mmCIF file of C-alpha atoms in Angstrom:
data_model
loop_
_atom_site.group_PDB
_atom_site.id
_atom_site.type_symbol
_atom_site.label_atom_id
_atom_site.label_comp_id
_atom_site.label_asym_id
_atom_site.label_seq_id
_atom_site.Cartn_x
_atom_site.Cartn_y
_atom_site.Cartn_z
ATOM 1 C CA UNK A 1 0.183 -0.423 -0.032
ATOM 2 C CA UNK A 2 1.140 3.694 -0.686
ATOM 3 C CA UNK A 3 2.303 5.118 2.414
ATOM 4 C CA UNK A 4 2.720 8.908 0.799
ATOM 5 C CA UNK A 5 0.905 11.217 -1.180
ATOM 6 C CA UNK A 6 2.844 13.894 -3.756
ATOM 7 C CA UNK A 7 0.688 16.323 -5.055
ATOM 8 C CA UNK A 8 1.253 17.712 -7.629
ATOM 9 C CA UNK A 9 0.803 14.152 -9.567
ATOM 10 C CA UNK A 10 2.505 16.461 -12.641
ATOM 11 C CA UNK A 11 3.838 20.054 -12.563
ATOM 12 C CA UNK A 12 4.778 21.635 -15.657
ATOM 13 C CA UNK A 13 7.470 24.771 -16.043
ATOM 14 C CA UNK A 14 9.619 27.030 -17.467
ATOM 15 C CA UNK A 15 13.170 26.716 -17.304
ATOM 16 C CA UNK A 16 14.263 29.298 -14.886
ATOM 17 C CA UNK A 17 11.639 28.975 -12.257
ATOM 18 C CA UNK A 18 11.450 26.704 -8.919
ATOM 19 C CA UNK A 19 9.271 23.381 -8.914
ATOM 20 C CA UNK A 20 7.749 22.312 -5.508
ATOM 21 C CA UNK A 21 6.612 19.118 -5.373
ATOM 22 C CA UNK A 22 5.121 18.194 -2.053
ATOM 23 C CA UNK A 23 4.502 14.238 -0.101
ATOM 24 C CA UNK A 24 2.107 13.612 2.760
ATOM 25 C CA UNK A 25 2.622 10.475 4.550
ATOM 26 C CA UNK A 26 0.633 7.747 7.287
ATOM 27 C CA UNK A 27 2.731 6.312 9.873
ATOM 28 C CA UNK A 28 5.828 7.004 12.022
ATOM 29 C CA UNK A 29 9.048 7.036 10.182
ATOM 30 C CA UNK A 30 12.818 6.970 10.400
ATOM 31 C CA UNK A 31 13.566 8.900 7.639
ATOM 32 C CA UNK A 32 11.960 10.092 4.027
ATOM 33 C CA UNK A 33 13.972 9.930 1.149
ATOM 34 C CA UNK A 34 13.608 11.509 -2.282
ATOM 35 C CA UNK A 35 14.047 9.720 -5.767
ATOM 36 C CA UNK A 36 13.548 10.896 -9.194
ATOM 37 C CA UNK A 37 13.006 8.515 -12.362
ATOM 38 C CA UNK A 38 13.842 9.392 -16.131
ATOM 39 C CA UNK A 39 11.014 8.070 -18.445
ATOM 40 C CA UNK A 40 10.925 4.274 -16.931
ATOM 41 C CA UNK A 41 14.387 3.785 -15.826
ATOM 42 C CA UNK A 42 15.812 3.199 -12.620
ATOM 43 C CA UNK A 43 15.377 5.195 -9.999
ATOM 44 C CA UNK A 44 18.410 8.486 -8.843
ATOM 45 C CA UNK A 45 18.455 8.672 -4.857
ATOM 46 C CA UNK A 46 18.560 12.893 -4.149
ATOM 47 C CA UNK A 47 18.558 13.466 -0.583
ATOM 48 C CA UNK A 48 17.825 11.864 2.831
ATOM 49 C CA UNK A 49 16.624 13.818 5.749
ATOM 50 C CA UNK A 50 16.102 12.541 9.185
ATOM 51 C CA UNK A 51 12.728 12.562 11.067
ATOM 52 C CA UNK A 52 14.917 14.659 13.800
ATOM 53 C CA UNK A 53 16.046 17.088 10.868
ATOM 54 C CA UNK A 54 13.999 19.968 9.754
ATOM 55 C CA UNK A 55 15.239 21.082 6.522
ATOM 56 C CA UNK A 56 18.722 20.267 4.655
ATOM 57 C CA UNK A 57 20.029 20.792 1.146
ATOM 58 C CA UNK A 58 22.062 19.980 -1.432
ATOM 59 C CA UNK A 59 22.820 22.060 -4.480
ATOM 60 C CA UNK A 60 19.832 23.012 -5.924
ATOM 61 C CA UNK A 61 17.504 20.846 -4.671
ATOM 62 C CA UNK A 62 16.040 21.849 -0.757
ATOM 63 C CA UNK A 63 13.534 19.769 1.190
ATOM 64 C CA UNK A 64 11.787 19.967 4.511
ATOM 65 C CA UNK A 65 10.350 17.965 6.778
ATOM 66 C CA UNK A 66 7.216 18.428 8.949
ATOM 67 C CA UNK A 67 6.559 15.249 10.982
ATOM 68 C CA UNK A 68 3.921 16.722 13.041
ATOM 69 C CA UNK A 69 1.872 17.365 9.805
ATOM 70 C CA UNK A 70 3.622 14.010 8.123
ATOM 71 C CA UNK A 71 4.840 15.795 5.335
ATOM 72 C CA UNK A 72 7.755 16.671 3.446
ATOM 73 C CA UNK A 73 8.074 19.254 0.555
ATOM 74 C CA UNK A 74 10.929 19.267 -2.356
ATOM 75 C CA UNK A 75 12.306 22.303 -3.824
ATOM 76 C CA UNK A 76 14.253 22.077 -7.419
ATOM 77 C CA UNK A 77 15.691 25.969 -8.013
ATOM 78 C CA UNK A 78 16.162 27.273 -11.311
ATOM 79 C CA UNK A 79 14.716 24.179 -12.694
ATOM 80 C CA UNK A 80 16.977 23.543 -15.954
ATOM 81 C CA UNK A 81 14.926 20.836 -18.850
ATOM 82 C CA UNK A 82 17.049 17.889 -17.960
ATOM 83 C CA UNK A 83 15.376 18.097 -14.197
ATOM 84 C CA UNK A 84 11.850 16.709 -16.285
ATOM 85 C CA UNK A 85 11.484 13.615 -15.281
ATOM 86 C CA UNK A 86 8.621 11.898 -12.053
ATOM 87 C CA UNK A 87 9.769 12.430 -8.261
ATOM 88 C CA UNK A 88 9.213 10.007 -5.703
ATOM 89 C CA UNK A 89 9.305 10.200 -1.866
ATOM 90 C CA UNK A 90 9.322 7.253 0.191
ATOM 91 C CA UNK A 91 9.523 6.697 3.910
ATOM 92 C CA UNK A 92 11.225 4.395 5.876
ATOM 93 C CA UNK A 93 10.525 3.325 9.064
ATOM 94 C CA UNK A 94 10.084 1.352 12.036
ATOM 95 C CA UNK A 95 11.782 -2.214 12.445
ATOM 96 C CA UNK A 96 11.211 -2.798 8.711
ATOM 97 C CA UNK A 97 14.005 -1.053 6.295
ATOM 98 C CA UNK A 98 11.983 -0.835 3.327
ATOM 99 C CA UNK A 99 10.831 2.152 1.831
ATOM 100 C CA UNK A 100 7.544 2.758 1.270
ATOM 101 C CA UNK A 101 6.543 4.840 -1.961
ATOM 102 C CA UNK A 102 4.371 7.386 -2.969
ATOM 103 C CA UNK A 103 3.082 7.852 -6.309
ATOM 104 C CA UNK A 104 4.773 10.658 -8.107
ATOM 105 C CA UNK A 105 5.066 13.891 -9.419
ATOM 106 C CA UNK A 106 5.796 14.398 -12.579
ATOM 107 C CA UNK A 107 7.445 16.978 -13.877
ATOM 108 C CA UNK A 108 7.361 18.876 -17.275
ATOM 109 C CA UNK A 109 10.412 21.639 -17.631
ATOM 110 C CA UNK A 110 9.622 23.680 -20.811
ATOM 111 C CA UNK A 111 12.980 24.530 -22.304
ATOM 112 C CA UNK B 1 32.512 2.340 -9.577
ATOM 113 C CA UNK B 2 30.041 0.214 -10.939
ATOM 114 C CA UNK B 3 26.191 0.498 -9.950
ATOM 115 C CA UNK B 4 23.344 -1.826 -9.392
ATOM 116 C CA UNK B 5 23.413 -3.974 -12.471
ATOM 117 C CA UNK B 6 20.448 -5.924 -13.708
ATOM 118 C CA UNK B 7 20.019 -8.443 -16.553
ATOM 119 C CA UNK B 8 17.915 -8.638 -18.737
ATOM 120 C CA UNK B 9 16.765 -5.058 -19.289
ATOM 121 C CA UNK B 10 13.631 -6.550 -20.875
ATOM 122 C CA UNK B 11 11.509 -9.915 -21.637
ATOM 123 C CA UNK B 12 8.712 -10.948 -22.769
ATOM 124 C CA UNK B 13 6.972 -14.162 -21.350
ATOM 125 C CA UNK B 14 3.831 -16.446 -21.700
ATOM 126 C CA UNK B 15 1.091 -16.717 -19.326
ATOM 127 C CA UNK B 16 1.941 -19.981 -17.162
ATOM 128 C CA UNK B 17 5.738 -19.939 -17.508
ATOM 129 C CA UNK B 18 8.314 -18.931 -14.815
ATOM 130 C CA UNK B 19 11.009 -16.085 -14.735
ATOM 131 C CA UNK B 20 14.006 -15.250 -13.603
ATOM 132 C CA UNK B 21 15.542 -11.649 -12.816
ATOM 133 C CA UNK B 22 18.896 -11.133 -11.671
ATOM 134 C CA UNK B 23 20.538 -7.981 -10.145
ATOM 135 C CA UNK B 24 24.169 -7.219 -9.288
ATOM 136 C CA UNK B 25 24.726 -4.816 -6.409
ATOM 137 C CA UNK B 26 27.261 -2.425 -5.774
ATOM 138 C CA UNK B 27 30.745 -3.515 -4.426
ATOM 139 C CA UNK B 28 30.307 -4.084 -0.806
ATOM 140 C CA UNK B 29 26.782 -3.658 -0.695
ATOM 141 C CA UNK B 30 24.888 -6.686 1.225
ATOM 142 C CA UNK B 31 21.771 -5.217 1.086
ATOM 143 C CA UNK B 32 19.626 -5.717 -2.112
ATOM 144 C CA UNK B 33 15.703 -5.385 -1.773
ATOM 145 C CA UNK B 34 13.275 -6.163 -4.979
ATOM 146 C CA UNK B 35 10.348 -3.554 -5.995
ATOM 147 C CA UNK B 36 7.017 -3.822 -8.678
ATOM 148 C CA UNK B 37 6.324 -0.569 -10.827
ATOM 149 C CA UNK B 38 2.806 -0.943 -12.664
ATOM 150 C CA UNK B 39 0.699 2.266 -13.664
ATOM 151 C CA UNK B 40 -1.545 0.816 -11.410
ATOM 152 C CA UNK B 41 -0.165 0.250 -8.140
ATOM 153 C CA UNK B 42 2.882 2.112 -8.668
ATOM 154 C CA UNK B 43 6.054 0.946 -7.045
ATOM 155 C CA UNK B 44 5.347 -1.502 -4.178
ATOM 156 C CA UNK B 45 8.179 -3.607 -2.054
ATOM 157 C CA UNK B 46 8.865 -7.322 -2.885
ATOM 158 C CA UNK B 47 11.510 -8.366 -0.400
ATOM 159 C CA UNK B 48 14.698 -7.662 0.902
ATOM 160 C CA UNK B 49 17.904 -9.434 2.000
ATOM 161 C CA UNK B 50 20.661 -8.573 3.745
ATOM 162 C CA UNK B 51 24.150 -11.369 3.609
ATOM 163 C CA UNK B 52 21.886 -14.039 1.941
ATOM 164 C CA UNK B 53 19.121 -13.805 4.855
ATOM 165 C CA UNK B 54 15.177 -12.814 3.508
ATOM 166 C CA UNK B 55 14.834 -9.803 5.781
ATOM 167 C CA UNK B 56 12.193 -8.615 5.070
ATOM 168 C CA UNK B 57 9.424 -9.450 2.524
ATOM 169 C CA UNK B 58 6.267 -7.430 1.181
ATOM 170 C CA UNK B 59 2.681 -8.223 0.401
ATOM 171 C CA UNK B 60 3.092 -10.503 -2.437
ATOM 172 C CA UNK B 61 2.064 -13.889 -3.283
ATOM 173 C CA UNK B 62 4.087 -16.877 -3.032
ATOM 174 C CA UNK B 63 4.642 -16.741 -7.009
ATOM 175 C CA UNK B 64 7.188 -14.888 -6.204
ATOM 176 C CA UNK B 65 10.525 -15.811 -4.605
ATOM 177 C CA UNK B 66 14.132 -14.551 -4.451
ATOM 178 C CA UNK B 67 17.427 -15.206 -2.538
ATOM 179 C CA UNK B 68 21.063 -13.761 -2.587
ATOM 180 C CA UNK B 69 24.535 -15.649 -2.887
ATOM 181 C CA UNK B 70 27.222 -15.331 -0.412
ATOM 182 C CA UNK B 71 28.407 -12.505 -2.754
ATOM 183 C CA UNK B 72 25.423 -10.789 -2.718
ATOM 184 C CA UNK B 73 24.555 -11.159 -6.236
ATOM 185 C CA UNK B 74 20.577 -11.336 -5.818
ATOM 186 C CA UNK B 75 18.011 -13.314 -7.925
ATOM 187 C CA UNK B 76 14.000 -12.804 -7.798
ATOM 188 C CA UNK B 77 11.638 -15.160 -9.298
ATOM 189 C CA UNK B 78 8.339 -15.077 -10.723
ATOM 190 C CA UNK B 79 6.874 -18.661 -10.965
ATOM 191 C CA UNK B 80 3.103 -19.039 -13.142
ATOM 192 C CA UNK B 81 3.050 -15.936 -14.677
ATOM 193 C CA UNK B 82 -0.030 -14.409 -14.568
ATOM 194 C CA UNK B 83 -0.676 -10.611 -17.257
ATOM 195 C CA UNK B 84 -0.597 -8.878 -14.263
ATOM 196 C CA UNK B 85 3.269 -9.800 -13.902
ATOM 197 C CA UNK B 86 3.649 -7.597 -15.999
ATOM 198 C CA UNK B 87 5.919 -4.427 -14.840
ATOM 199 C CA UNK B 88 9.306 -2.931 -14.420
ATOM 200 C CA UNK B 89 11.403 -4.519 -11.869
ATOM 201 C CA UNK B 90 13.897 -2.995 -9.454
ATOM 202 C CA UNK B 91 16.502 -4.099 -7.404
ATOM 203 C CA UNK B 92 17.534 -1.311 -5.495
ATOM 204 C CA UNK B 93 21.498 -1.970 -2.888
ATOM 205 C CA UNK B 94 22.601 -0.265 -0.120
ATOM 206 C CA UNK B 95 25.444 0.324 2.102
ATOM 207 C CA UNK B 96 24.122 1.985 5.588
ATOM 208 C CA UNK B 97 20.318 2.317 3.764
ATOM 209 C CA UNK B 98 19.827 4.716 6.643
ATOM 210 C CA UNK B 99 22.086 7.143 6.217
ATOM 211 C CA UNK B 100 22.862 7.260 2.457
ATOM 212 C CA UNK B 101 19.629 5.469 1.379
ATOM 213 C CA UNK B 102 19.170 3.218 -1.917
ATOM 214 C CA UNK B 103 21.410 2.972 -5.260
ATOM 215 C CA UNK B 104 18.393 1.581 -7.708
ATOM 216 C CA UNK B 105 19.653 -0.253 -10.884
ATOM 217 C CA UNK B 106 17.468 0.090 -14.651
ATOM 218 C CA UNK B 107 15.514 -2.278 -14.070
ATOM 219 C CA UNK B 108 14.014 -5.521 -16.066
ATOM 220 C CA UNK B 109 10.946 -4.748 -18.102
ATOM 221 C CA UNK B 110 9.226 -7.737 -18.036
ATOM 222 C CA UNK B 111 5.864 -8.371 -20.289
ATOM 223 C CA UNK B 112 3.636 -11.270 -20.108
ATOM 224 C CA UNK B 113 1.425 -12.311 -23.114
#
């Protein structure tokens, strides 16, 4: 079953604009991870934020985590056409180490 | 440093047949997980192996099985294939997954006809 729900399901922006994707989840977590997937290929790990962290940066990526609201957001600044992909949040929690994925946000960045 | 290698990349099988997919993790990674991705159900966890032991299993029927070898390479097997098994099967390996996350392979696209 899905744990995370991304919002929006699809997002279309122009190059140079910022893209914000949101993720909500249901149960307690150890960490939350964001992945990118290009056109039906494998997933690429972008960033991991632990449950005791509130914000994390990596290059043009900024992730926030609000455990009280069970939500996270991924901000991609100054988007490029190469950022066009599907983005998934995934939670890891409890005694089980497996990831539970949301359904993803499909981002399209137009040149 | 080689990534996670999955073979084959594409596979077409007939209903009722069985299939074996292979995954070679990144050198030094002892944890290997398998996921199924379909348009309808999204990404769903199949199972995880660590040091040749199944550590965790998702909610899939017994037709789905896997194993891990002493060199950490893993295989998953699906018996008595059904049309609904058509999916992208992704393998992921990890070293300290709770710190570093997972590295995924490019997947095996299985089509059941």
